[in-house]
């Protein structure tokens, strides 16, 4: 652990306090005691540079988390060549369980940066990825393992899914509320693209070095990411007060947390559910097409679109962009259905990539909405309470939004399981994916109505009519 403290010359740029003033005894290493991103002068002088450095290493670690999370979605397609025979049901469980575990872990991971420090937890969460990688190597070396053991090993890859929540929760503290859309979008996209990287790079690696390469290849990269986070990231003291169970319960029970969770099920739940299922859907509906040649395209398009959604949300407002993305997703789902009905591979692929792009844009814009909602609500409370100033309200909103981001991301990941199961039920009961696509299109339509009703519908407040979208959400 580095022994540098904030009063040393190299670190004094991170605080407005005199250089000779000692930091509190409990702080050391790369802790930042003073952080005011809403202060334009502070942001221009110091904040932007420090935030960008933390964002880069957060992206790297989160990216590797997604790569490991999707490990078994590729491995199951090659297990027969390693002497392991799996039924369709077993394959589905080995790909669904990591999603379930990753979604569940996002809840404790959300609060880890506040308790341990964002930089400290990034190091720990990166090193934890060595566990699923090592266990996968063990599983490949022992093809006679019982199925329950394979399930437990696959479940550990959920550690990679948890990384997203802690990374997003941490990065939200570094940026001004008005500029969070793009950095949060970049941070998320850097992780999301790990899905595509795994799906694109693993098949040739398996062909060249065998299935065991899927486990070994990530280990040195994980170690490098942990070292980079240790050396170059920071902990923010302002985000350091741990959440109590009461606070967690209050934040999770807020009406806006619940509404935004539903919206995120539709955006991220669709993205991750489609990413896990895309190859299976191609093989099911177009058996003459080699799924591995195209499976990576969906996740790549969706990941690339995510920062675009964040940028558009910064420019036009998260609510408006989110509503349009739901319209696009609904139309895209109908187009995929039409492609399946017509037996047209070109229509199916083009429409599905359209849907992936719309989910990515919706992911970015929804994440922009979360801190904006909490900020608007906090400032409204402060306006009616002279005891709470705008600065204190903004700090409270930033902290609550960081917690809500993790909780909402967990619910969204659970939504991916629902998408997977919708396709499974549709295929088993009807022999095709058409009913699932229709149901999803209806759900997206309901999200359009929900978004308009809660965030765009104007209501009378005093002598004027306004909406949360008008207030900057």
Short mmCIF file of C-alpha atoms in Angstrom, two decimals:
data_model
loop_
_atom_site.label_atom_id
_atom_site.label_comp_id
_atom_site.label_asym_id
_atom_site.label_seq_id
_atom_site.Cartn_x
_atom_site.Cartn_y
_atom_site.Cartn_z
CA UNK A 1 0.00 0.00 0.00
CA UNK A 2 1.33 3.39 -0.95
CA UNK A 3 2.14 5.64 2.02
CA UNK A 4 1.53 8.96 0.23
CA UNK A 5 -0.91 11.30 1.97
CA UNK A 6 -2.97 14.20 0.70
CA UNK A 7 -0.73 16.79 2.32
CA UNK A 8 2.25 15.78 0.19
CA UNK A 9 2.98 18.06 -2.79
CA UNK A 10 1.93 15.58 -5.47
CA UNK A 11 -1.51 15.17 -3.92
CA UNK A 12 -2.30 18.72 -2.79
CA UNK A 13 -3.97 19.46 -6.12
CA UNK A 14 -6.74 17.15 -4.99
CA UNK A 15 -7.77 19.42 -2.12
CA UNK A 16 -8.41 23.09 -1.50
CA UNK A 17 -6.96 22.76 2.02
CA UNK A 18 -3.48 24.10 2.81
CA UNK A 19 -0.73 21.65 1.96
CA UNK A 20 0.50 21.49 5.55
CA UNK A 21 -2.85 20.41 6.95
CA UNK A 22 -2.65 16.70 7.76
CA UNK A 23 -5.26 14.26 6.51
CA UNK A 24 -7.27 12.37 9.14
CA UNK A 25 -5.31 9.51 10.65
CA UNK A 26 -7.58 6.84 9.23
CA UNK A 27 -6.85 7.99 5.68
CA UNK A 28 -3.77 7.17 3.70
CA UNK A 29 -2.66 5.98 0.30
CA UNK A 30 -4.89 7.24 -2.46
CA UNK A 31 -7.77 8.67 -0.44
CA UNK A 32 -9.18 12.04 -1.58
CA UNK A 33 -10.68 14.03 1.29
CA UNK A 34 -12.08 16.96 -0.70
CA UNK A 35 -14.09 16.39 -3.87
CA UNK A 36 -16.45 19.00 -5.34
CA UNK A 37 -17.23 18.12 -8.97
CA UNK A 38 -20.13 20.61 -9.07
CA UNK A 39 -17.63 23.44 -8.46
CA UNK A 40 -16.68 24.56 -11.99
CA UNK A 41 -13.26 25.85 -10.94
CA UNK A 42 -12.38 22.69 -9.02
CA UNK A 43 -13.61 20.53 -11.91
CA UNK A 44 -11.56 22.39 -14.52
CA UNK A 45 -8.42 22.56 -12.37
CA UNK A 46 -8.35 19.03 -10.95
CA UNK A 47 -11.59 17.10 -11.06
CA UNK A 48 -11.78 16.27 -14.78
CA UNK A 49 -8.29 14.80 -14.91
CA UNK A 50 -8.64 12.67 -11.78
CA UNK A 51 -12.11 11.47 -12.75
CA UNK A 52 -10.89 10.45 -16.22
CA UNK A 53 -8.02 8.43 -14.76
CA UNK A 54 -10.34 6.55 -12.42
CA UNK A 55 -12.80 5.97 -15.25
CA UNK A 56 -10.17 4.33 -17.45
CA UNK A 57 -9.16 1.73 -14.90
CA UNK A 58 -12.76 1.18 -13.85
CA UNK A 59 -13.60 0.37 -17.47
CA UNK A 60 -10.73 -2.11 -17.75
CA UNK A 61 -11.74 -4.04 -14.64
CA UNK A 62 -15.44 -4.04 -15.47
CA UNK A 63 -14.66 -5.22 -19.01
CA UNK A 64 -12.82 -8.26 -17.67
CA UNK A 65 -15.71 -8.92 -15.29
CA UNK A 66 -18.12 -9.23 -18.21
CA UNK A 67 -15.65 -11.42 -20.12
CA UNK A 68 -15.51 -13.87 -17.22
CA UNK A 69 -19.27 -13.63 -16.60
CA UNK A 70 -19.99 -14.89 -20.14
CA UNK A 71 -17.36 -17.64 -19.97
CA UNK A 72 -19.78 -20.57 -19.73
CA UNK A 73 -22.07 -19.26 -22.48
CA UNK A 74 -19.27 -20.12 -24.90
CA UNK A 75 -17.88 -23.14 -23.05
CA UNK A 76 -21.15 -25.12 -23.13
CA UNK A 77 -20.99 -25.17 -26.92
CA UNK A 78 -17.68 -27.04 -26.76
CA UNK A 79 -18.10 -29.30 -23.73
CA UNK A 80 -18.95 -32.35 -25.87
CA UNK A 81 -15.51 -32.15 -27.43
CA UNK A 82 -14.06 -32.33 -23.93
CA UNK A 83 -15.95 -35.52 -23.12
CA UNK A 84 -18.89 -33.92 -21.29
CA UNK A 85 -22.37 -34.72 -22.60
CA UNK A 86 -25.05 -32.19 -21.66
CA UNK A 87 -28.78 -32.09 -22.31
CA UNK A 88 -30.47 -28.92 -23.57
CA UNK A 89 -31.85 -28.34 -20.09
CA UNK A 90 -28.42 -28.66 -18.50
CA UNK A 91 -26.94 -26.24 -21.03
CA UNK A 92 -29.64 -23.71 -20.19
CA UNK A 93 -28.92 -24.03 -16.46
CA UNK A 94 -25.18 -23.59 -16.96
CA UNK A 95 -25.82 -20.33 -18.82
CA UNK A 96 -28.68 -19.06 -16.67
CA UNK A 97 -27.14 -19.64 -13.22
CA UNK A 98 -24.22 -17.21 -13.80
CA UNK A 99 -26.78 -14.58 -14.74
CA UNK A 100 -28.77 -15.20 -11.56
CA UNK A 101 -25.69 -15.10 -9.33
CA UNK A 102 -24.31 -12.01 -11.05
CA UNK A 103 -27.61 -10.21 -10.58
CA UNK A 104 -27.77 -11.14 -6.87
CA UNK A 105 -24.17 -10.05 -6.24
CA UNK A 106 -24.83 -6.63 -7.68
CA UNK A 107 -26.69 -5.70 -4.49
CA UNK A 108 -23.78 -6.16 -2.02
CA UNK A 109 -21.32 -4.95 -4.66
CA UNK A 110 -23.28 -1.69 -4.87
CA UNK A 111 -22.42 -0.80 -1.29
CA UNK A 112 -18.84 -2.11 -1.25
CA UNK A 113 -17.18 1.10 -2.58
CA UNK A 114 -18.81 3.17 0.17
CA UNK A 115 -17.61 0.75 2.83
CA UNK A 116 -14.11 -0.09 1.57
CA UNK A 117 -13.28 2.67 -0.92
CA UNK A 118 -13.81 2.58 -4.67
CA UNK A 119 -10.17 1.95 -5.54
CA UNK A 120 -9.75 -0.68 -2.83
CA UNK A 121 -12.84 -2.60 -3.88
CA UNK A 122 -11.88 -2.43 -7.56
CA UNK A 123 -8.64 -4.22 -6.70
CA UNK A 124 -10.45 -6.87 -4.65
CA UNK A 125 -13.23 -7.42 -7.18
CA UNK A 126 -10.67 -7.85 -9.95
CA UNK A 127 -8.67 -10.44 -8.01
CA UNK A 128 -11.86 -12.37 -7.22
CA UNK A 129 -12.17 -13.08 -10.95
CA UNK A 130 -9.25 -15.50 -10.60
CA UNK A 131 -11.60 -17.89 -8.76
CA UNK A 132 -13.98 -18.71 -11.65
CA UNK A 133 -11.08 -18.81 -14.11
CA UNK A 134 -9.13 -21.28 -11.98
CA UNK A 135 -12.18 -23.43 -11.30
CA UNK A 136 -12.96 -23.57 -15.01
CA UNK A 137 -9.46 -24.88 -15.73
CA UNK A 138 -10.06 -27.52 -13.04
CA UNK A 139 -13.39 -28.50 -14.61
CA UNK A 140 -11.82 -28.93 -18.05
CA UNK A 141 -9.05 -31.08 -16.56
CA UNK A 142 -11.66 -33.27 -14.83
CA UNK A 143 -14.42 -34.03 -17.39
CA UNK A 144 -15.92 -36.66 -15.07
CA UNK A 145 -17.18 -34.07 -12.56
CA UNK A 146 -20.87 -34.46 -11.64
CA UNK A 147 -23.28 -31.91 -13.04
CA UNK A 148 -23.88 -30.30 -9.64
CA UNK A 149 -20.15 -29.51 -9.45
CA UNK A 150 -20.28 -27.90 -12.89
CA UNK A 151 -23.22 -25.81 -11.71
CA UNK A 152 -21.27 -24.56 -8.69
CA UNK A 153 -18.25 -23.73 -10.85
CA UNK A 154 -20.41 -21.92 -13.39
CA UNK A 155 -22.09 -19.98 -10.58
CA UNK A 156 -18.76 -18.43 -9.54
CA UNK A 157 -18.57 -16.55 -12.85
CA UNK A 158 -21.37 -14.42 -11.41
CA UNK A 159 -18.57 -12.56 -9.61
CA UNK A 160 -17.92 -10.89 -12.95
CA UNK A 161 -21.52 -9.73 -13.18
CA UNK A 162 -21.32 -8.12 -9.75
CA UNK A 163 -18.44 -5.89 -10.85
CA UNK A 164 -20.77 -3.72 -12.89
CA UNK A 165 -22.70 -2.44 -9.87
CA UNK A 166 -19.66 -1.44 -7.80
CA UNK A 167 -17.96 0.16 -10.80
CA UNK A 168 -20.98 2.27 -11.77
CA UNK A 169 -21.74 3.21 -8.17
CA UNK A 170 -18.16 4.35 -7.68
CA UNK A 171 -17.77 6.33 -10.91
CA UNK A 172 -21.05 8.21 -10.33
CA UNK A 173 -19.36 10.04 -7.41
CA UNK A 174 -16.57 11.42 -9.59
CA UNK A 175 -18.59 13.40 -12.15
CA UNK A 176 -20.90 16.43 -12.02
CA UNK A 177 -24.56 15.50 -12.27
CA UNK A 178 -24.96 17.31 -15.61
CA UNK A 179 -22.06 15.37 -17.17
CA UNK A 180 -22.65 11.86 -15.90
CA UNK A 181 -24.40 10.49 -18.99
CA UNK A 182 -21.33 10.04 -21.19
CA UNK A 183 -18.85 8.73 -18.57
CA UNK A 184 -21.41 6.32 -17.12
CA UNK A 185 -22.22 5.24 -20.65
CA UNK A 186 -18.54 4.69 -21.46
CA UNK A 187 -18.00 2.82 -18.21
CA UNK A 188 -20.95 0.55 -18.86
CA UNK A 189 -20.12 0.07 -22.54
CA UNK A 190 -16.57 -0.93 -21.65
CA UNK A 191 -18.04 -3.69 -19.54
CA UNK A 192 -20.82 -4.65 -21.92
CA UNK A 193 -18.43 -5.07 -24.83
CA UNK A 194 -16.76 -7.83 -22.81
CA UNK A 195 -19.74 -9.98 -23.87
CA UNK A 196 -18.84 -9.48 -27.52
CA UNK A 197 -15.11 -9.93 -26.90
CA UNK A 198 -15.72 -13.29 -25.22
CA UNK A 199 -18.04 -14.46 -27.98
CA UNK A 200 -15.66 -13.34 -30.73
CA UNK A 201 -12.27 -14.42 -29.37
CA UNK A 202 -13.01 -17.64 -27.54
CA UNK A 203 -13.91 -19.94 -30.50
CA UNK A 204 -10.57 -19.42 -32.31
CA UNK A 205 -8.67 -19.73 -29.01
CA UNK A 206 -10.46 -22.99 -28.29
CA UNK A 207 -9.65 -24.26 -31.78
CA UNK A 208 -5.98 -23.38 -31.33
CA UNK A 209 -5.31 -24.31 -27.70
CA UNK A 210 -8.28 -26.33 -26.49
CA UNK A 211 -11.14 -25.51 -24.14
CA UNK A 212 -8.78 -24.86 -21.22
CA UNK A 213 -7.68 -21.61 -22.90
CA UNK A 214 -11.03 -20.07 -21.93
CA UNK A 215 -9.90 -20.15 -18.30
CA UNK A 216 -6.21 -19.37 -18.61
CA UNK A 217 -6.41 -16.41 -21.00
CA UNK A 218 -8.05 -14.02 -18.51
CA UNK A 219 -5.76 -14.63 -15.52
CA UNK A 220 -2.77 -12.44 -16.49
CA UNK A 221 -5.13 -9.71 -17.69
CA UNK A 222 -6.95 -9.77 -14.37
CA UNK A 223 -3.66 -9.39 -12.50
CA UNK A 224 -2.68 -6.42 -14.67
CA UNK A 225 -6.07 -4.77 -14.11
CA UNK A 226 -5.78 -5.21 -10.34
CA UNK A 227 -2.29 -3.69 -10.39
CA UNK A 228 -3.50 -0.74 -12.46
CA UNK A 229 -6.40 -0.06 -10.09
CA UNK A 230 -4.07 -0.31 -7.08
CA UNK A 231 -1.56 2.16 -8.54
CA UNK A 232 -3.75 4.71 -10.30
CA UNK A 233 -7.27 4.81 -8.84
CA UNK A 234 -8.56 6.76 -5.84
CA UNK A 235 -10.97 6.36 -2.93
CA UNK A 236 -13.36 9.25 -2.28
CA UNK A 237 -13.89 10.10 1.38
CA UNK A 238 -17.21 11.78 0.55
CA UNK A 239 -18.57 8.42 -0.59
CA UNK A 240 -17.04 6.57 2.31
CA UNK A 241 -19.83 6.46 4.92
CA UNK A 242 -21.20 2.89 4.78
CA UNK A 243 -24.90 2.42 4.12
CA UNK A 244 -27.06 1.08 6.91
CA UNK A 245 -29.74 -1.54 6.34
CA UNK A 246 -32.34 1.13 6.98
CA UNK A 247 -30.87 3.39 4.29
CA UNK A 248 -30.71 0.50 1.83
CA UNK A 249 -34.35 -0.32 2.52
CA UNK A 250 -35.47 3.27 2.11
CA UNK A 251 -33.59 3.72 -1.17
CA UNK A 252 -34.85 0.43 -2.61
CA UNK A 253 -38.42 1.28 -1.62
CA UNK A 254 -38.47 4.72 -3.23
CA UNK A 255 -41.10 4.88 -6.01
CA UNK A 256 -38.53 6.15 -8.50
CA UNK A 257 -36.15 3.31 -7.67
CA UNK A 258 -38.93 0.86 -8.47
CA UNK A 259 -39.99 2.60 -11.70
CA UNK A 260 -36.42 2.95 -12.96
CA UNK A 261 -35.80 -0.72 -12.14
CA UNK A 262 -38.68 -1.68 -14.43
CA UNK A 263 -37.28 0.52 -17.19
CA UNK A 264 -33.83 -1.01 -16.73
CA UNK A 265 -35.28 -4.52 -16.97
CA UNK A 266 -36.49 -3.50 -20.43
CA UNK A 267 -33.14 -2.03 -21.50
CA UNK A 268 -30.30 -3.91 -19.81
CA UNK A 269 -32.37 -7.02 -19.12
CA UNK A 270 -33.07 -7.22 -22.85
CA UNK A 271 -29.41 -6.59 -23.73
CA UNK A 272 -27.96 -9.28 -21.48
CA UNK A 273 -30.83 -11.72 -22.09
CA UNK A 274 -30.45 -11.39 -25.86
CA UNK A 275 -26.66 -11.66 -25.54
CA UNK A 276 -26.89 -14.96 -23.66
CA UNK A 277 -29.58 -16.27 -26.05
CA UNK A 278 -28.58 -14.91 -29.48
CA UNK A 279 -26.54 -17.91 -30.57
CA UNK A 280 -29.24 -20.36 -29.47
CA UNK A 281 -31.92 -18.36 -31.29
CA UNK A 282 -29.90 -18.30 -34.51
CA UNK A 283 -29.34 -22.06 -34.34
CA UNK A 284 -33.00 -22.64 -33.55
CA UNK A 285 -34.54 -20.50 -36.29
CA UNK A 286 -31.81 -20.70 -38.96
CA UNK A 287 -30.00 -24.04 -38.55
CA UNK A 288 -28.13 -23.56 -41.81
CA UNK A 289 -26.32 -20.50 -40.42
CA UNK A 290 -23.13 -20.90 -38.37
CA UNK A 291 -24.13 -19.09 -35.18
CA UNK A 292 -20.56 -18.53 -33.95
CA UNK A 293 -19.88 -16.30 -36.97
CA UNK A 294 -22.58 -13.82 -35.91
CA UNK A 295 -23.25 -14.26 -32.18
CA UNK A 296 -20.78 -11.53 -31.18
CA UNK A 297 -22.33 -8.85 -33.40
CA UNK A 298 -25.35 -8.20 -31.18
CA UNK A 299 -23.40 -7.51 -28.01
CA UNK A 300 -20.90 -5.37 -29.92
CA UNK A 301 -23.62 -3.17 -31.43
CA UNK A 302 -25.45 -2.86 -28.10
CA UNK A 303 -22.25 -1.99 -26.24
CA UNK A 304 -21.15 0.60 -28.80
CA UNK A 305 -24.59 2.24 -28.65
CA UNK A 306 -24.54 2.65 -24.86
CA UNK A 307 -22.25 5.71 -24.65
CA UNK A 308 -24.21 7.20 -27.55
CA UNK A 309 -27.32 6.88 -25.38
CA UNK A 310 -25.51 8.61 -22.53
CA UNK A 311 -24.34 11.41 -24.80
CA UNK A 312 -27.81 11.88 -26.28
CA UNK A 313 -29.25 11.94 -22.75
CA UNK A 314 -26.80 14.67 -21.73
CA UNK A 315 -27.92 16.65 -24.77
CA UNK A 316 -31.68 16.03 -24.93
CA UNK A 317 -32.56 14.58 -21.51
CA UNK A 318 -32.56 10.97 -20.37
CA UNK A 319 -36.34 10.65 -20.31
CA UNK A 320 -36.85 11.63 -23.94
CA UNK A 321 -34.09 9.37 -25.22
CA UNK A 322 -35.31 6.45 -23.10
CA UNK A 323 -38.86 6.78 -24.40
CA UNK A 324 -37.67 6.80 -28.03
CA UNK A 325 -35.45 3.76 -27.36
CA UNK A 326 -38.48 1.78 -26.11
CA UNK A 327 -40.38 2.64 -29.28
CA UNK A 328 -37.41 1.45 -31.35
CA UNK A 329 -37.12 -1.78 -29.33
CA UNK A 330 -40.80 -2.56 -29.79
CA UNK A 331 -40.68 -1.97 -33.54
CA UNK A 332 -37.49 -4.01 -33.76
CA UNK A 333 -39.01 -6.98 -31.91
CA UNK A 334 -41.93 -6.97 -34.35
CA UNK A 335 -39.47 -6.85 -37.27
CA UNK A 336 -37.54 -9.83 -35.86
CA UNK A 337 -40.84 -11.71 -35.61
CA UNK A 338 -41.57 -10.85 -39.24
CA UNK A 339 -38.13 -12.08 -40.27
CA UNK A 340 -38.70 -15.39 -38.51
CA UNK A 341 -42.12 -15.79 -40.08
CA UNK A 342 -40.75 -15.08 -43.56
CA UNK A 343 -37.71 -17.28 -43.02
CA UNK A 344 -35.50 -14.33 -43.98
CA UNK A 345 -32.07 -14.46 -42.39
CA UNK A 346 -31.25 -10.92 -43.54
CA UNK A 347 -34.37 -9.40 -41.98
CA UNK A 348 -33.86 -11.42 -38.78
CA UNK A 349 -30.22 -10.34 -38.37
CA UNK A 350 -30.79 -6.69 -39.32
CA UNK A 351 -33.81 -6.34 -37.06
CA UNK A 352 -32.07 -8.02 -34.13
CA UNK A 353 -29.06 -5.73 -34.46
CA UNK A 354 -31.50 -2.80 -34.49
CA UNK A 355 -32.96 -4.08 -31.22
CA UNK A 356 -29.48 -4.50 -29.72
CA UNK A 357 -28.62 -0.90 -30.69
CA UNK A 358 -31.86 0.37 -29.14
CA UNK A 359 -31.16 -1.51 -25.88
CA UNK A 360 -27.71 0.06 -25.74
CA UNK A 361 -29.05 3.58 -26.24
CA UNK A 362 -31.74 2.90 -23.63
CA UNK A 363 -29.15 1.59 -21.18
CA UNK A 364 -27.13 4.78 -21.45
CA UNK A 365 -30.11 7.12 -21.19
CA UNK A 366 -31.73 5.25 -18.28
CA UNK A 367 -28.51 5.49 -16.29
CA UNK A 368 -28.44 9.22 -16.95
CA UNK A 369 -31.98 9.43 -15.52
CA UNK A 370 -31.08 7.85 -12.18
CA UNK A 371 -28.79 10.55 -10.72
CA UNK A 372 -30.92 13.25 -12.36
CA UNK A 373 -34.08 12.01 -10.64
CA UNK A 374 -32.44 11.90 -7.22
CA UNK A 375 -30.86 15.33 -7.71
CA UNK A 376 -34.11 17.00 -8.76
CA UNK A 377 -35.99 15.46 -5.84
CA UNK A 378 -33.28 16.41 -3.33
CA UNK A 379 -33.12 20.02 -4.53
CA UNK A 380 -36.90 20.24 -4.35
CA UNK A 381 -36.76 19.09 -0.73
CA UNK A 382 -33.99 21.58 0.02
CA UNK A 383 -36.04 24.45 -1.44
CA UNK A 384 -38.72 23.77 1.16
CA UNK A 385 -36.30 23.20 4.03
CA UNK A 386 -34.09 26.13 4.98
CA UNK A 387 -31.99 23.86 7.20
CA UNK A 388 -30.78 21.88 4.20
CA UNK A 389 -28.72 23.86 1.71
CA UNK A 390 -28.43 23.08 -1.97
CA UNK A 391 -24.86 21.77 -1.59
CA UNK A 392 -25.84 19.36 1.19
CA UNK A 393 -28.87 18.24 -0.82
CA UNK A 394 -26.67 17.60 -3.86
CA UNK A 395 -24.28 15.47 -1.79
CA UNK A 396 -27.19 13.46 -0.39
CA UNK A 397 -28.63 12.97 -3.87
CA UNK A 398 -25.28 11.82 -5.27
CA UNK A 399 -24.89 9.25 -2.51
CA UNK A 400 -28.45 7.95 -2.81
CA UNK A 401 -28.19 7.81 -6.60
CA UNK A 402 -24.99 5.76 -6.37
CA UNK A 403 -26.82 3.24 -4.21
CA UNK A 404 -29.86 3.23 -6.48
CA UNK A 405 -27.65 2.64 -9.52
CA UNK A 406 -26.40 -0.63 -8.06
CA UNK A 407 -29.82 -1.79 -6.93
CA UNK A 408 -31.38 -0.98 -10.30
CA UNK A 409 -28.55 -2.74 -12.13
CA UNK A 410 -29.22 -5.87 -10.08
CA UNK A 411 -32.90 -5.86 -10.99
CA UNK A 412 -32.00 -5.28 -14.62
CA UNK A 413 -29.70 -8.28 -14.64
CA UNK A 414 -32.50 -10.43 -13.20
CA UNK A 415 -34.54 -9.17 -16.14
CA UNK A 416 -32.07 -10.88 -18.44
CA UNK A 417 -33.05 -14.21 -16.88
CA UNK A 418 -36.70 -13.43 -17.61
CA UNK A 419 -35.87 -12.78 -21.28
CA UNK A 420 -33.97 -16.09 -21.49
CA UNK A 421 -36.84 -17.95 -19.91
CA UNK A 422 -39.40 -16.27 -22.19
CA UNK A 423 -37.60 -17.69 -25.21
CA UNK A 424 -37.26 -21.10 -23.57
CA UNK A 425 -40.96 -21.33 -22.76
CA UNK A 426 -41.91 -20.05 -26.20
CA UNK A 427 -39.80 -22.66 -27.99
CA UNK A 428 -40.90 -25.53 -25.74
CA UNK A 429 -44.63 -24.75 -25.97
CA UNK A 430 -45.00 -23.42 -29.51
CA UNK A 431 -41.88 -24.60 -31.34
CA UNK A 432 -40.77 -21.06 -32.15
CA UNK A 433 -39.75 -17.69 -30.67
CA UNK A 434 -42.62 -15.66 -32.16
CA UNK A 435 -44.82 -15.54 -29.02
CA UNK A 436 -41.85 -14.40 -26.90
CA UNK A 437 -41.09 -11.58 -29.35
CA UNK A 438 -44.71 -10.42 -29.32
CA UNK A 439 -44.76 -10.45 -25.52
CA UNK A 440 -41.54 -8.43 -25.40
CA UNK A 441 -42.91 -5.89 -27.88
CA UNK A 442 -45.98 -5.43 -25.67
CA UNK A 443 -43.73 -4.98 -22.64
CA UNK A 444 -41.72 -2.28 -24.42
CA UNK A 445 -44.98 -0.53 -25.28
CA UNK A 446 -45.96 -0.59 -21.60
CA UNK A 447 -42.58 0.97 -20.76
CA UNK A 448 -43.29 3.80 -23.21
CA UNK A 449 -46.51 4.54 -21.32
CA UNK A 450 -44.77 4.26 -17.92
CA UNK A 451 -41.95 6.59 -18.95
CA UNK A 452 -44.38 9.21 -20.25
CA UNK A 453 -46.71 8.95 -17.25
CA UNK A 454 -44.03 9.29 -14.59
CA UNK A 455 -41.43 11.55 -16.19
CA UNK A 456 -42.94 13.39 -19.18
CA UNK A 457 -46.56 13.99 -18.20
CA UNK A 458 -46.96 17.58 -17.09
CA UNK A 459 -48.74 18.30 -13.83
CA UNK A 460 -49.65 21.57 -12.18
CA UNK A 461 -47.20 22.72 -9.52
CA UNK A 462 -48.21 26.08 -8.08
CA UNK A 463 -49.10 28.36 -10.96
CA UNK A 464 -47.43 26.38 -13.74
CA UNK A 465 -47.46 22.99 -15.40
CA UNK A 466 -44.21 21.07 -15.55
CA UNK A 467 -42.70 17.56 -15.58
CA UNK A 468 -39.57 15.86 -14.30
CA UNK A 469 -38.28 15.79 -17.88
CA UNK A 470 -38.61 19.60 -17.98
CA UNK A 471 -36.61 19.73 -14.72
CA UNK A 472 -33.66 17.93 -16.29
CA UNK A 473 -34.44 14.23 -15.85
#
